[in-house]
Coordinates of N, CA and C in Angstrom, one line a residue:
X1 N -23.1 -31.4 -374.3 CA -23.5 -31.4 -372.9 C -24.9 -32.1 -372.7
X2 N -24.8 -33.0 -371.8 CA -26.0 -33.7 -371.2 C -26.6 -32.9 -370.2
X3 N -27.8 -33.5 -369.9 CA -28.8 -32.5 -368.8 C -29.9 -33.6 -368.4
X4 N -30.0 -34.5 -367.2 CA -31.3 -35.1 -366.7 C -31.8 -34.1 -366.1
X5 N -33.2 -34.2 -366.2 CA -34.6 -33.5 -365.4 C -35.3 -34.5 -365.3
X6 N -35.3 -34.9 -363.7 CA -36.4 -35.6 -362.8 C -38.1 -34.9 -363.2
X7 N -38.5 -36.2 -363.5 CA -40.1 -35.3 -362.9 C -40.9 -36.2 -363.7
X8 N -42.2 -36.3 -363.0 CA -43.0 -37.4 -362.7 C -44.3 -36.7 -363.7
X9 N -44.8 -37.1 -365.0 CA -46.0 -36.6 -365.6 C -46.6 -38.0 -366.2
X10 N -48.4 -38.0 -365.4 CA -48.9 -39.3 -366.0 C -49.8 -39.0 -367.1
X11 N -49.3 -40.0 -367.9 CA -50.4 -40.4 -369.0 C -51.8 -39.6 -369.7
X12 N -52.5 -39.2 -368.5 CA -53.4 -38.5 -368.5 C -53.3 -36.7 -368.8
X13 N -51.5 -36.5 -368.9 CA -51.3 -35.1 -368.9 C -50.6 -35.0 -370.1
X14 N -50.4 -35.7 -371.0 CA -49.3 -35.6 -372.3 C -49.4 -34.5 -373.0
X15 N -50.3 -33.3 -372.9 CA -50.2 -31.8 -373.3 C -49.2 -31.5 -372.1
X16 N -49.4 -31.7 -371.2 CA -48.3 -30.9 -370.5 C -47.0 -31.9 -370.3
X17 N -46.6 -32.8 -371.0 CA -45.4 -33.3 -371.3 C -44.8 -32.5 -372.6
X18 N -46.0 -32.3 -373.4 CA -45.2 -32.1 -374.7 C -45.4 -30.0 -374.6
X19 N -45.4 -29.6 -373.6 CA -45.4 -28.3 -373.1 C -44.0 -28.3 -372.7
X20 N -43.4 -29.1 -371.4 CA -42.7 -29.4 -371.2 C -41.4 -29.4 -372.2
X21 N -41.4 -30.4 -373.0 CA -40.5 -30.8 -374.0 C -40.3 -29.3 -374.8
X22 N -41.4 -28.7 -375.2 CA -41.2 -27.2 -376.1 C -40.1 -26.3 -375.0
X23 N -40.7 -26.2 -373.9 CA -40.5 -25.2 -373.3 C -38.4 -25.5 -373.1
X24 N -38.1 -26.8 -372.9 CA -36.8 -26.7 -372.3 C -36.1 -27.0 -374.1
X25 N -36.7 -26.9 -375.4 CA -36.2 -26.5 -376.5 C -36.0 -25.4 -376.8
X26 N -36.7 -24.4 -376.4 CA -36.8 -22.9 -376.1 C -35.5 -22.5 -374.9
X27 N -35.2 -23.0 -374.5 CA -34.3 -22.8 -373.5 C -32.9 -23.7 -374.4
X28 N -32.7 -24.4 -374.9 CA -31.7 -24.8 -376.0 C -31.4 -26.6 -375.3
X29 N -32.7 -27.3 -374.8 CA -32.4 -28.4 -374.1 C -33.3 -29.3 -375.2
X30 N -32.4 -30.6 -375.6 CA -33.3 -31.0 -376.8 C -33.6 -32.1 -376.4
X31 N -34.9 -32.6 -376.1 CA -35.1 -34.2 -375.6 C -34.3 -35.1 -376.3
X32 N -33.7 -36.3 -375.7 CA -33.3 -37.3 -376.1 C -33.8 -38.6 -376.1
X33 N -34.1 -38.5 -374.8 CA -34.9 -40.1 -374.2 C -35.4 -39.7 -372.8
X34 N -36.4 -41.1 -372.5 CA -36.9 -40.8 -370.9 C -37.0 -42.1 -370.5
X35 N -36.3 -42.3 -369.2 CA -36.0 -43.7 -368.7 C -36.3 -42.7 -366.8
X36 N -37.5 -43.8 -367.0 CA -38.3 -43.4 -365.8 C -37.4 -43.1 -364.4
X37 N -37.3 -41.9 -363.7 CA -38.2 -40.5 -363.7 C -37.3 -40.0 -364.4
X38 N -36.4 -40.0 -365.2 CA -35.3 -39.1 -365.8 C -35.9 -38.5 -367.5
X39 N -36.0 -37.1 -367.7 CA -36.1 -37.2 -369.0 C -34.4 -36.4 -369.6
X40 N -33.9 -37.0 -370.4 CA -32.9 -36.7 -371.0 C -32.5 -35.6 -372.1
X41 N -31.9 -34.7 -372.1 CA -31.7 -33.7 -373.0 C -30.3 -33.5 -373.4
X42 N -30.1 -32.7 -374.7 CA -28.7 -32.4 -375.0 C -28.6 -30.8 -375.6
X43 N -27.7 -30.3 -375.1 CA -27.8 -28.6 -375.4 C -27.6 -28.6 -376.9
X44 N -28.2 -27.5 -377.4 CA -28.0 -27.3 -378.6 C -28.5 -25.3 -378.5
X45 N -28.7 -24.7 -380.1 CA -29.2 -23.6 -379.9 C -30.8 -23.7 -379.8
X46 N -30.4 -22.5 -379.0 CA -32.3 -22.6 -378.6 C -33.1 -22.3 -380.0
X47 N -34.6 -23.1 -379.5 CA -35.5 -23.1 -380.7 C -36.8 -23.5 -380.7
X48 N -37.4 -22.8 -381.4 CA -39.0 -23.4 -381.3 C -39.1 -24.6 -382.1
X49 N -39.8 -25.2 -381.3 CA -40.3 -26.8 -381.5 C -41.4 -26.9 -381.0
X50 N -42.2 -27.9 -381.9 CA -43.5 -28.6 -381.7 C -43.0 -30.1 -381.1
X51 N -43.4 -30.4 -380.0 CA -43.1 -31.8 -379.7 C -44.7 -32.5 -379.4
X52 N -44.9 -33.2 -379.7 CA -46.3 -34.3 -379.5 C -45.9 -35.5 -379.7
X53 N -46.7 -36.8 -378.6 CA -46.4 -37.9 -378.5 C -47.7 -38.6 -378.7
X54 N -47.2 -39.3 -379.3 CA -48.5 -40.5 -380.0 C -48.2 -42.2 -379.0
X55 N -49.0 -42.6 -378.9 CA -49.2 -44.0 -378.5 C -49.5 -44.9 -379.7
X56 N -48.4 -45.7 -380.5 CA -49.0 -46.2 -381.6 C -49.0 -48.0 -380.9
X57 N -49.7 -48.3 -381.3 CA -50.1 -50.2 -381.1 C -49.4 -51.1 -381.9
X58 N -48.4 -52.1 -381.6 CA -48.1 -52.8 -382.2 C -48.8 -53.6 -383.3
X59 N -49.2 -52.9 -384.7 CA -49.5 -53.9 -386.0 C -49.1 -54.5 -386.5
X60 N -47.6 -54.0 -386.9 CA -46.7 -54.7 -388.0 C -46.7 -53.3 -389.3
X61 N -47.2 -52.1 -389.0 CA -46.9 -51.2 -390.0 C -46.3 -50.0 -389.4
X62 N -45.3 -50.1 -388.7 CA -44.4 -48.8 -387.8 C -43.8 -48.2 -388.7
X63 N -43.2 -49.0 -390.0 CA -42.4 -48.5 -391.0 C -43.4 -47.2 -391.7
X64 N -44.5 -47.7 -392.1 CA -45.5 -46.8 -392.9 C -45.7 -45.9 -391.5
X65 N -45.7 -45.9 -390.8 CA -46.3 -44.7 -389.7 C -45.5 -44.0 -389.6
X66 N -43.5 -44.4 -389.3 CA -42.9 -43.6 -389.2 C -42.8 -42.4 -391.1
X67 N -42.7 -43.3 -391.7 CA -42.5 -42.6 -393.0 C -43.8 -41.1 -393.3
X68 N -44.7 -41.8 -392.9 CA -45.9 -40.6 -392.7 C -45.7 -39.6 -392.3
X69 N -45.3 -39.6 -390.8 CA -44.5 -38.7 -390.2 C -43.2 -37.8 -391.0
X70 N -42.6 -38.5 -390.9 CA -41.5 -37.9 -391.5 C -42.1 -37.0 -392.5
X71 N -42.6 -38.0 -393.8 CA -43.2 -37.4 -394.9 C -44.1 -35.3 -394.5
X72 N -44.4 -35.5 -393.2 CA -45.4 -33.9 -393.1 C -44.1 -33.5 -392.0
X73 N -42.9 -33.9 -392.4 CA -42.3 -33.3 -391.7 C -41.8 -33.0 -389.8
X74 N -42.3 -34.1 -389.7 CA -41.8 -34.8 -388.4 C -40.7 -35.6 -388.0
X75 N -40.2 -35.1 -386.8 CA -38.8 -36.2 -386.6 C -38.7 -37.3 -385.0
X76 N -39.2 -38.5 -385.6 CA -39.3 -39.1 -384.6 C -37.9 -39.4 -383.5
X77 N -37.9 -38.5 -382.9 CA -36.9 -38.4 -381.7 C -36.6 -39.6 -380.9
X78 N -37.8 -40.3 -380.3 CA -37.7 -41.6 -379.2 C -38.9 -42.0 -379.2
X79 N -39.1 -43.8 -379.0 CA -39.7 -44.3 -378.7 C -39.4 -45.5 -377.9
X80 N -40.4 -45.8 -376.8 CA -40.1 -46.7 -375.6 C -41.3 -47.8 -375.8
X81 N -41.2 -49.1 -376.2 CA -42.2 -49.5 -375.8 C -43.1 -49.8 -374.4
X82 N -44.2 -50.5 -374.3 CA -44.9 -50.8 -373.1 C -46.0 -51.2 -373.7
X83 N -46.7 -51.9 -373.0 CA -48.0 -52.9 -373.0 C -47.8 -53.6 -374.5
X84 N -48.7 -53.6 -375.4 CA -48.9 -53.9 -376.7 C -48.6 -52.8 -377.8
X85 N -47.8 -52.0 -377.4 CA -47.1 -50.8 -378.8 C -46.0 -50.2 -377.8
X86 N -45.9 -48.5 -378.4 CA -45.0 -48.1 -378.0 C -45.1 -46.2 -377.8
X87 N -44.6 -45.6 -376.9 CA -44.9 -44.0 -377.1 C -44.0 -43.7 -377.7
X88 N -44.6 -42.6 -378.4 CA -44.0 -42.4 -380.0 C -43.4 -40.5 -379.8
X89 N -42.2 -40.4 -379.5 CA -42.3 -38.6 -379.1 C -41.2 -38.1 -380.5
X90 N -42.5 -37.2 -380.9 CA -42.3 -36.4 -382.7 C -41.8 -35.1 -381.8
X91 N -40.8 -34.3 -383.5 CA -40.9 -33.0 -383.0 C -40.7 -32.1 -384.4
X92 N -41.0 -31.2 -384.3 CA -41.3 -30.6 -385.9 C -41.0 -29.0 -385.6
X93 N -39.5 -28.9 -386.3 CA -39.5 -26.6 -385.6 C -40.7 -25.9 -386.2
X94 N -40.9 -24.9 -385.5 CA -41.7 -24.6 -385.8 C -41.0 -23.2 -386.7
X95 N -42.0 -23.2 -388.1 CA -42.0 -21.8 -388.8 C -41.8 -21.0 -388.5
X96 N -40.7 -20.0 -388.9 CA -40.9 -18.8 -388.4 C -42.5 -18.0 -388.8
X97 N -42.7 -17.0 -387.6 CA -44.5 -16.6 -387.8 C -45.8 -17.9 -387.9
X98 N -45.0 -19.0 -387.8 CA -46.0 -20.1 -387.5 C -46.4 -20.2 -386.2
X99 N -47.9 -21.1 -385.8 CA -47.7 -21.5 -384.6 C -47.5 -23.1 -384.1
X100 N -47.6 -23.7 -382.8 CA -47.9 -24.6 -383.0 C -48.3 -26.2 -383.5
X101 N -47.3 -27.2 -384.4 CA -48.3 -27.7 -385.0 C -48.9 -29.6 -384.3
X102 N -49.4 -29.9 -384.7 CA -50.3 -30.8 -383.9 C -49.9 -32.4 -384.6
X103 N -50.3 -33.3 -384.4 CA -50.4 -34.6 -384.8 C -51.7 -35.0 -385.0
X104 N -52.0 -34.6 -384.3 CA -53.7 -35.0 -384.6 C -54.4 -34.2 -384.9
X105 N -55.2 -33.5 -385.9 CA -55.9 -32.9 -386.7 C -56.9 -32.9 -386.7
X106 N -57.7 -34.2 -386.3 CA -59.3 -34.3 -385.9 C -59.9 -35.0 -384.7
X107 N -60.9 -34.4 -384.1 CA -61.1 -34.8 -382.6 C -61.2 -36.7 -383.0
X108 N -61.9 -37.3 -384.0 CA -61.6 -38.4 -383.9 C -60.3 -39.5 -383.2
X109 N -59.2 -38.8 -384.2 CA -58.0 -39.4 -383.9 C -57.5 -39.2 -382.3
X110 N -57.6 -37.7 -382.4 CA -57.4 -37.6 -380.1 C -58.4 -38.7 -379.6
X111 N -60.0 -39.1 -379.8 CA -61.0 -39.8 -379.0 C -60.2 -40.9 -379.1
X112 N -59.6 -41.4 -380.1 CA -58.9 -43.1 -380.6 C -58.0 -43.5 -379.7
X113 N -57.1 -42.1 -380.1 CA -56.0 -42.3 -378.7 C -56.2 -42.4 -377.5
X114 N -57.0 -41.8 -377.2 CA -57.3 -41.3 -375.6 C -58.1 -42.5 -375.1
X115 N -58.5 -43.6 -375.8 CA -59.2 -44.3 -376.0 C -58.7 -45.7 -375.3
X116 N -57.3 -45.7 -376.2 CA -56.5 -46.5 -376.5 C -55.5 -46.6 -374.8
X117 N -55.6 -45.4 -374.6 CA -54.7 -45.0 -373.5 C -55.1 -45.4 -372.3
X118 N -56.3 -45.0 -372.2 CA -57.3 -45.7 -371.1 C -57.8 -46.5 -371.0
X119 N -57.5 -47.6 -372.1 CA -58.3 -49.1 -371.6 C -56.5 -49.4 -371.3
X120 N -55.4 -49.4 -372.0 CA -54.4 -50.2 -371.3 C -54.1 -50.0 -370.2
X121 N -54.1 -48.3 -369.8 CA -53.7 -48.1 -368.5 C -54.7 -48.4 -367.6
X122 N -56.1 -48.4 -368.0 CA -57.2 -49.1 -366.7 C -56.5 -50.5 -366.4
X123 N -56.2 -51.3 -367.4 CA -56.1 -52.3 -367.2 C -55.0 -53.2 -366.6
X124 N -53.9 -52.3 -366.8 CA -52.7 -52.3 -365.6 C -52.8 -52.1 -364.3
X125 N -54.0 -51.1 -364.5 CA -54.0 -50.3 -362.8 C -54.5 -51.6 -361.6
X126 N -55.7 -51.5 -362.6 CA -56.7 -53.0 -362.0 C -55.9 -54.3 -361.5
X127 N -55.0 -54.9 -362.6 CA -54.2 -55.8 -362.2 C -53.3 -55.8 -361.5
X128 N -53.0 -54.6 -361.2 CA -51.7 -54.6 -360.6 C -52.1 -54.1 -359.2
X129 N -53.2 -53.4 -358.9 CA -53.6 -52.5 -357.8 C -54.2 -54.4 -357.0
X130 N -55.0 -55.1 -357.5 CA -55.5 -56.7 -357.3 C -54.3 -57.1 -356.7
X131 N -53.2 -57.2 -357.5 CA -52.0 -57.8 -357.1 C -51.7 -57.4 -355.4
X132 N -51.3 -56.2 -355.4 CA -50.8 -55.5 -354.0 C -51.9 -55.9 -353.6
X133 N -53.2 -55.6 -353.3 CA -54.1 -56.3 -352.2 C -53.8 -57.5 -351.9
X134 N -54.1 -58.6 -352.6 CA -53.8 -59.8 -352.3 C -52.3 -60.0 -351.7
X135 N -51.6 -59.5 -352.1 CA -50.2 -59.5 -351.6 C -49.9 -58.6 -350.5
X136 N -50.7 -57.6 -350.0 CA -50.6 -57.1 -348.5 C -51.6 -58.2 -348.0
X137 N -52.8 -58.7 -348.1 CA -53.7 -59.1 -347.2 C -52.8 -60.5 -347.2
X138 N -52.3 -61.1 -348.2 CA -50.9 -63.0 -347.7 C -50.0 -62.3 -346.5
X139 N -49.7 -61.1 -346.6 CA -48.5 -60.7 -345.8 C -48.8 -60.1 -344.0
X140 N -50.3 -60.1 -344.4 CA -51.0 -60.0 -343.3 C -51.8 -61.0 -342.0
X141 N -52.2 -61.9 -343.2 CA -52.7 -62.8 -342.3 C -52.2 -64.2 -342.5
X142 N -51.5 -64.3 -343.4 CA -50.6 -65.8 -343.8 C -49.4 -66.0 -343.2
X143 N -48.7 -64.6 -344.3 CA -47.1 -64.8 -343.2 C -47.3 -64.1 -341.5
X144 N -47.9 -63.1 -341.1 CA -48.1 -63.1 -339.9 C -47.0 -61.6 -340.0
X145 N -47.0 -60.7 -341.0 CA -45.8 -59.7 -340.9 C -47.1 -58.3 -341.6
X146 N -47.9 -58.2 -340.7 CA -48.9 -57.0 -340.5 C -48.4 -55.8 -340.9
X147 N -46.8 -55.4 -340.4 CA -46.8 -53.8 -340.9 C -46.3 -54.0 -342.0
X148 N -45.9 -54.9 -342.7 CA -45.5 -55.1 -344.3 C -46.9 -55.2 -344.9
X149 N -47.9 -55.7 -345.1 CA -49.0 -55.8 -345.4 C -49.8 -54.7 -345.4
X150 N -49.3 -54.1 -344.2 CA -50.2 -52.6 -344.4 C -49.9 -51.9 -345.0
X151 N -48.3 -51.7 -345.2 CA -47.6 -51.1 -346.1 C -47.9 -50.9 -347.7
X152 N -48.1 -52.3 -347.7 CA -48.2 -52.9 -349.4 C -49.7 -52.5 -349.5
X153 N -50.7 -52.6 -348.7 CA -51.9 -52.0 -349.0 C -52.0 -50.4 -349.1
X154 N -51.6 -50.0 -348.5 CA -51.2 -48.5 -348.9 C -50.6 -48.0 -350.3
X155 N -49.6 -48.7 -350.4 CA -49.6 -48.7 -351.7 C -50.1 -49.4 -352.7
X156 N -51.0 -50.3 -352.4 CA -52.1 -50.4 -353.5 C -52.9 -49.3 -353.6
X157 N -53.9 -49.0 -352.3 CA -54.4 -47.6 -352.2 C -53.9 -46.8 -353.1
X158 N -52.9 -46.0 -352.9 CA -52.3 -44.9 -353.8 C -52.0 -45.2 -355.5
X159 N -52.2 -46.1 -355.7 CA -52.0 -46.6 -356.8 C -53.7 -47.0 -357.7
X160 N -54.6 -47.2 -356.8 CA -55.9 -47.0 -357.0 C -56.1 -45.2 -357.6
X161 N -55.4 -44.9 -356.7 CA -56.1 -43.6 -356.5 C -55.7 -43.0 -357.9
X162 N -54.1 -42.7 -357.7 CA -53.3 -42.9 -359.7 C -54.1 -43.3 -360.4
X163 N -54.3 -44.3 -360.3 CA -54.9 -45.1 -361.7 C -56.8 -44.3 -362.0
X164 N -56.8 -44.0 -360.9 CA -58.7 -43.7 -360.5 C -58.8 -42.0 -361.3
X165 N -57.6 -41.2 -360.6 CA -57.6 -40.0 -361.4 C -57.1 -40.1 -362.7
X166 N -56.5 -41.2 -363.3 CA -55.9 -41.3 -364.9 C -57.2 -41.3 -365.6
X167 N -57.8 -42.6 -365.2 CA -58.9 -42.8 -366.2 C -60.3 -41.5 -365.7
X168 N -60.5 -41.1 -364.7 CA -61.5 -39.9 -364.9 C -60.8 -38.5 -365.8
X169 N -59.8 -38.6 -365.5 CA -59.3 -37.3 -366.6 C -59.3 -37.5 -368.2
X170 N -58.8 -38.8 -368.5 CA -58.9 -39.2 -369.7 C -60.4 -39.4 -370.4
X171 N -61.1 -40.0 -369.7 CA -62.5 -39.9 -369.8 C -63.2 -38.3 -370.3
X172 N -62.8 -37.2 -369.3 CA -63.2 -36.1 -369.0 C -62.5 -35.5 -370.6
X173 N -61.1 -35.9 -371.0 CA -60.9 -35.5 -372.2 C -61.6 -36.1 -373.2
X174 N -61.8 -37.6 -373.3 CA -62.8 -37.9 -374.6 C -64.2 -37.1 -374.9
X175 N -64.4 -37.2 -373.4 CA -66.0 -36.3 -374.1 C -66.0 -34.7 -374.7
X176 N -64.6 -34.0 -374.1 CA -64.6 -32.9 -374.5 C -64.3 -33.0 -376.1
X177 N -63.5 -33.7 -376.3 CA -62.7 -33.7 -378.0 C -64.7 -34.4 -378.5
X178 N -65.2 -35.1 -377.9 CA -66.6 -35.3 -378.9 C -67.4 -34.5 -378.8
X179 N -67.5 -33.5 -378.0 CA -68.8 -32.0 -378.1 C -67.7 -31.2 -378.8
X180 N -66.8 -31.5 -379.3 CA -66.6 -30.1 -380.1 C -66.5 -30.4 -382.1

């Protein structure tokens, strides 16, 4: 049996994606894939699971990354690329009397990622948020079709705003993972 679940979690919240993912494995729903807004599951018996998702960068050593993984016991479930790599979603049962287990083990490697996360995604927001302006303000005063223009700036707006809370949160996370 198949199971889509709609729902919308940005970038800046991937503990509470891979919260998510545990929680509807515990319920016996096992991620499959996520093709935007749908994330995909398949019934199975319920079970504890560690799910965490890495953002790895296209180098040319995915073979050695995936084998690492594997090697401590990780099972890479799905990966989708975007920009210059790809999100990488692991899942590993958890022990019985275990808790928990992580991907990243030292605040370095979270600061890297989180790092990594926020310059690509700054850098889409910017371009793309530029884009709609200019393309509401042609639609405004060029072609002469004002409530489309206002439209499209609105949603540049909102998309400012996205992008403005991604990178202050992610920000707000780097410095925490470096004071500790």
């Amino acid at each position: 049996m198949v199971k889509k679940v709609m729902k919308f979690i940005t970038v800046d919240n991937v503990e509470k994606e891979e919260a998510f993912l545990e929680e509807m494995a515990n319920q016996g729903w096992f991620f499959t894939k996520y093709a935007f807004p749908h994330y995909h599951f398949e019934k199975g018996a319920p079970g504890a699971y560690s799910y965490c998702i890495d953002y790895k960068e296209t180098t040319g050593d995915e073979e050695e990354y995936l084998v690492l993984f594997k090697d401590a016991g990780w099972e890479n479930v799905f990966s989708y690329p975007i920009f210059k790599g790809k999100w990488m979603y692991f899942r590993k049962r958890v022990q019985e009397g275990g808790g928990r287990e992580v991907i990243f083990t030292d605040n370095d490697s979270m600061v890297g990622l989180l790092k990594r996360v926020r310059s690509n995604w700054t850098r889409f927001g910017a371009i793309f948020s530029v884009l709609l302006v200019v393309l509401g303000t042609l639609y405004m005063s060029v072609f002469s079709y004002p409530f489309l223009g206002i439209i499209i700036l609105f949603v540049a707006l909102v998309i400012i705003a996205l992008y403005g809370k991604m990178y202050i949160n992610i920000t707000k996370k780097i410095r925490m993972n470096r004071e500790v």
